[in-house]
mmCIF file of C-alpha atoms in Angstrom:
data_model
loop_
_atom_site.group_PDB
_atom_site.id
_atom_site.type_symbol
_atom_site.label_atom_id
_atom_site.label_comp_id
_atom_site.label_asym_id
_atom_site.label_seq_id
_atom_site.Cartn_x
_atom_site.Cartn_y
_atom_site.Cartn_z
ATOM 1 C CA UNK A 1 -11.089 36.316 1.993
ATOM 2 C CA UNK A 2 -14.609 34.792 2.035
ATOM 3 C CA UNK A 3 -13.019 31.342 2.984
ATOM 4 C CA UNK A 4 -10.958 33.106 5.929
ATOM 5 C CA UNK A 5 -14.408 34.177 7.103
ATOM 6 C CA UNK A 6 -15.692 30.671 6.893
ATOM 7 C CA UNK A 7 -12.847 29.165 9.203
ATOM 8 C CA UNK A 8 -13.769 32.002 11.727
ATOM 9 C CA UNK A 9 -17.312 31.239 11.815
ATOM 10 C CA UNK A 10 -17.058 27.445 11.948
ATOM 11 C CA UNK A 11 -14.292 27.474 14.899
ATOM 12 C CA UNK A 12 -16.409 30.132 16.424
ATOM 13 C CA UNK A 13 -19.410 27.591 16.884
ATOM 14 C CA UNK A 14 -17.159 25.598 19.474
ATOM 15 C CA UNK A 15 -16.620 22.612 17.216
ATOM 16 C CA UNK A 16 -13.426 20.947 19.102
ATOM 17 C CA UNK A 17 -12.937 17.950 16.824
ATOM 18 C CA UNK A 18 -12.412 20.271 13.788
ATOM 19 C CA UNK A 19 -9.670 22.065 12.359
ATOM 20 C CA UNK A 20 -8.833 23.817 9.131
ATOM 21 C CA UNK A 21 -6.562 22.441 6.292
ATOM 22 C CA UNK A 22 -5.085 23.603 3.191
ATOM 23 C CA UNK A 23 -3.257 21.750 0.410
ATOM 24 C CA UNK A 24 -2.134 22.110 -3.076
ATOM 25 C CA UNK A 25 -2.974 19.986 -6.225
ATOM 26 C CA UNK A 26 -0.594 19.737 -8.798
ATOM 27 C CA UNK A 27 -2.283 22.457 -10.938
ATOM 28 C CA UNK A 28 -1.099 24.818 -8.277
ATOM 29 C CA UNK A 29 -4.706 25.269 -6.810
ATOM 30 C CA UNK A 30 -4.711 25.909 -2.930
ATOM 31 C CA UNK A 31 -7.816 23.883 -1.395
ATOM 32 C CA UNK A 32 -8.884 24.743 2.025
ATOM 33 C CA UNK A 33 -11.241 22.695 3.946
ATOM 34 C CA UNK A 34 -12.585 22.241 7.608
ATOM 35 C CA UNK A 35 -12.152 18.618 8.672
ATOM 36 C CA UNK A 36 -12.968 16.329 11.986
ATOM 37 C CA UNK A 37 -9.589 15.756 13.534
ATOM 38 C CA UNK A 38 -10.459 12.376 15.352
ATOM 39 C CA UNK A 39 -9.600 9.925 12.201
ATOM 40 C CA UNK A 40 -6.713 9.931 10.046
ATOM 41 C CA UNK A 41 -9.212 8.492 7.797
ATOM 42 C CA UNK A 42 -11.565 11.394 7.788
ATOM 43 C CA UNK A 43 -8.632 13.550 6.951
ATOM 44 C CA UNK A 44 -7.350 11.500 3.935
ATOM 45 C CA UNK A 45 -11.061 11.441 2.662
ATOM 46 C CA UNK A 46 -11.427 15.079 2.491
ATOM 47 C CA UNK A 47 -7.555 15.056 0.846
ATOM 48 C CA UNK A 48 -8.998 12.722 -1.726
ATOM 49 C CA UNK A 49 -12.151 14.607 -2.301
ATOM 50 C CA UNK A 50 -9.936 17.609 -3.276
ATOM 51 C CA UNK A 51 -6.899 16.174 -5.197
ATOM 52 C CA UNK A 52 -7.987 12.344 -5.637
ATOM 53 C CA UNK A 53 -7.185 12.947 -9.614
ATOM 54 C CA UNK A 54 -3.513 13.758 -8.344
ATOM 55 C CA UNK A 55 -2.804 10.890 -6.415
ATOM 56 C CA UNK A 56 -0.899 7.775 -7.654
ATOM 57 C CA UNK A 57 -2.999 4.792 -6.162
ATOM 58 C CA UNK A 58 -0.107 2.469 -7.160
ATOM 59 C CA UNK A 59 2.244 4.369 -4.899
ATOM 60 C CA UNK A 60 0.233 5.844 -2.220
ATOM 61 C CA UNK A 61 2.190 9.150 -0.751
ATOM 62 C CA UNK A 62 2.588 9.874 2.915
ATOM 63 C CA UNK A 63 0.671 12.707 4.295
ATOM 64 C CA UNK A 64 2.749 15.718 5.790
ATOM 65 C CA UNK A 65 1.914 19.024 7.363
ATOM 66 C CA UNK A 66 4.142 22.046 7.395
ATOM 67 C CA UNK A 67 4.585 23.263 11.025
ATOM 68 C CA UNK A 68 5.436 26.537 12.254
ATOM 69 C CA UNK A 69 9.214 26.403 11.443
ATOM 70 C CA UNK A 70 8.281 25.393 7.847
ATOM 71 C CA UNK A 71 9.501 22.117 8.549
ATOM 72 C CA UNK A 72 7.233 19.042 6.573
ATOM 73 C CA UNK A 73 6.287 16.659 9.589
ATOM 74 C CA UNK A 74 4.640 13.076 8.854
ATOM 75 C CA UNK A 75 0.917 12.259 10.206
ATOM 76 C CA UNK A 76 0.858 8.554 10.242
ATOM 77 C CA UNK A 77 -1.844 7.811 12.727
ATOM 78 C CA UNK A 78 -4.820 9.035 14.673
ATOM 79 C CA UNK A 79 -2.702 10.074 17.251
ATOM 80 C CA UNK A 80 -0.176 12.194 15.313
ATOM 81 C CA UNK A 81 -3.015 13.935 13.875
ATOM 82 C CA UNK A 82 -4.649 14.673 17.509
ATOM 83 C CA UNK A 83 -0.977 15.762 18.398
ATOM 84 C CA UNK A 84 -0.570 17.904 15.355
ATOM 85 C CA UNK A 85 -4.176 19.834 15.705
ATOM 86 C CA UNK A 86 -3.568 20.154 19.559
ATOM 87 C CA UNK A 87 -0.028 21.678 18.846
ATOM 88 C CA UNK A 88 -1.288 24.074 16.138
ATOM 89 C CA UNK A 89 -4.013 25.190 18.363
ATOM 90 C CA UNK A 90 -1.492 26.094 21.067
ATOM 91 C CA UNK A 91 0.676 28.209 18.836
ATOM 92 C CA UNK A 92 -2.320 29.808 17.259
ATOM 93 C CA UNK A 93 -2.532 28.497 13.818
ATOM 94 C CA UNK A 94 -5.850 28.760 12.109
ATOM 95 C CA UNK A 95 -4.735 26.168 9.842
ATOM 96 C CA UNK A 96 -2.307 23.478 8.837
ATOM 97 C CA UNK A 97 -0.660 23.086 5.222
ATOM 98 C CA UNK A 98 -0.771 19.779 4.031
ATOM 99 C CA UNK A 99 1.355 17.932 1.412
ATOM 100 C CA UNK A 100 1.787 14.704 -0.079
ATOM 101 C CA UNK A 101 5.032 12.988 0.129
ATOM 102 C CA UNK A 102 5.644 10.362 -2.741
ATOM 103 C CA UNK A 103 9.309 9.945 -1.912
ATOM 104 C CA UNK A 104 8.735 6.732 0.548
ATOM 105 C CA UNK A 105 6.152 5.210 -1.812
ATOM 106 C CA UNK A 106 8.111 2.715 -3.081
ATOM 107 C CA UNK A 107 7.299 0.498 -0.033
ATOM 108 C CA UNK A 108 9.998 1.700 2.068
ATOM 109 C CA UNK A 109 9.063 4.636 4.243
ATOM 110 C CA UNK A 110 11.131 6.494 6.101
ATOM 111 C CA UNK A 111 11.342 5.808 9.945
ATOM 112 C CA UNK A 112 8.268 3.603 9.404
ATOM 113 C CA UNK A 113 7.408 -0.013 10.188
ATOM 114 C CA UNK A 114 5.823 -2.665 8.221
ATOM 115 C CA UNK A 115 2.807 -2.378 10.593
ATOM 116 C CA UNK A 116 2.416 1.469 9.944
ATOM 117 C CA UNK A 117 2.810 1.139 6.208
ATOM 118 C CA UNK A 118 -0.303 -1.483 6.161
ATOM 119 C CA UNK A 119 -2.126 1.063 8.427
ATOM 120 C CA UNK A 120 -1.304 4.100 6.051
ATOM 121 C CA UNK A 121 -2.475 2.064 3.042
ATOM 122 C CA UNK A 122 -5.521 0.794 4.807
ATOM 123 C CA UNK A 123 -6.614 4.460 5.779
ATOM 124 C CA UNK A 124 -6.091 5.642 2.376
ATOM 125 C CA UNK A 125 -8.148 2.917 1.093
ATOM 126 C CA UNK A 126 -10.906 3.681 3.638
ATOM 127 C CA UNK A 127 -10.644 7.275 2.334
ATOM 128 C CA UNK A 128 -10.837 6.297 -1.323
ATOM 129 C CA UNK A 129 -13.908 3.864 -0.717
ATOM 130 C CA UNK A 130 -15.820 6.666 1.505
ATOM 131 C CA UNK A 131 -15.563 9.029 -1.533
ATOM 132 C CA UNK A 132 -16.437 6.351 -3.906
ATOM 133 C CA UNK A 133 -19.514 5.416 -2.011
ATOM 134 C CA UNK A 134 -20.440 9.153 -1.656
ATOM 135 C CA UNK A 135 -20.308 9.588 -5.203
ATOM 136 C CA UNK A 136 -22.262 6.665 -5.887
ATOM 137 C CA UNK A 137 -25.120 7.835 -3.552
ATOM 138 C CA UNK A 138 -25.292 11.327 -5.241
ATOM 139 C CA UNK A 139 -25.264 9.691 -8.896
ATOM 140 C CA UNK A 140 -28.195 7.246 -7.710
ATOM 141 C CA UNK A 141 -29.882 10.269 -6.164
ATOM 142 C CA UNK A 142 -29.521 12.274 -9.406
ATOM 143 C CA UNK A 143 -31.142 9.449 -11.434
ATOM 144 C CA UNK A 144 -34.034 8.943 -9.120
ATOM 145 C CA UNK A 145 -34.782 12.655 -9.195
ATOM 146 C CA UNK A 146 -34.518 12.705 -13.017
ATOM 147 C CA UNK A 147 -36.819 9.549 -13.246
ATOM 148 C CA UNK A 148 -39.169 11.186 -10.826
ATOM 149 C CA UNK A 149 -39.260 14.363 -12.697
ATOM 150 C CA UNK A 150 -39.819 13.082 -16.372
ATOM 151 C CA UNK A 151 -42.066 9.836 -15.383
ATOM 152 C CA UNK A 152 -45.090 12.118 -14.814
#
């Protein structure tokens, strides 16, 4: 209930480039988050932050969303993400449910091209690097705070 209120309050601030998403991890936990929708890399970064331990980095998944007809549709580019969010807003959805699909992770993406596969891998790599850098910064700040606190 509290998460639903948070979605409502953030969207009422008039943040046109953000939208709500949900993703279920392998343990069955549902993660809700709000993310910038201008870049697929930003969305992937948010997914990695929530379910990164579930991702097989040797066989990267495709990211899918569940539409209002309960079909699972591939999001493969920034343009796809923008179109998905625009459509979701038009039909009145407050969030999109995401899924990770490993069925095409053997290098043969359904309906994709080699260039698209490369871009998809690059987006996942960027997302992973963003999370890793963020974790390193947080760790360093923790060490500095520890040293500052106990050095006096």
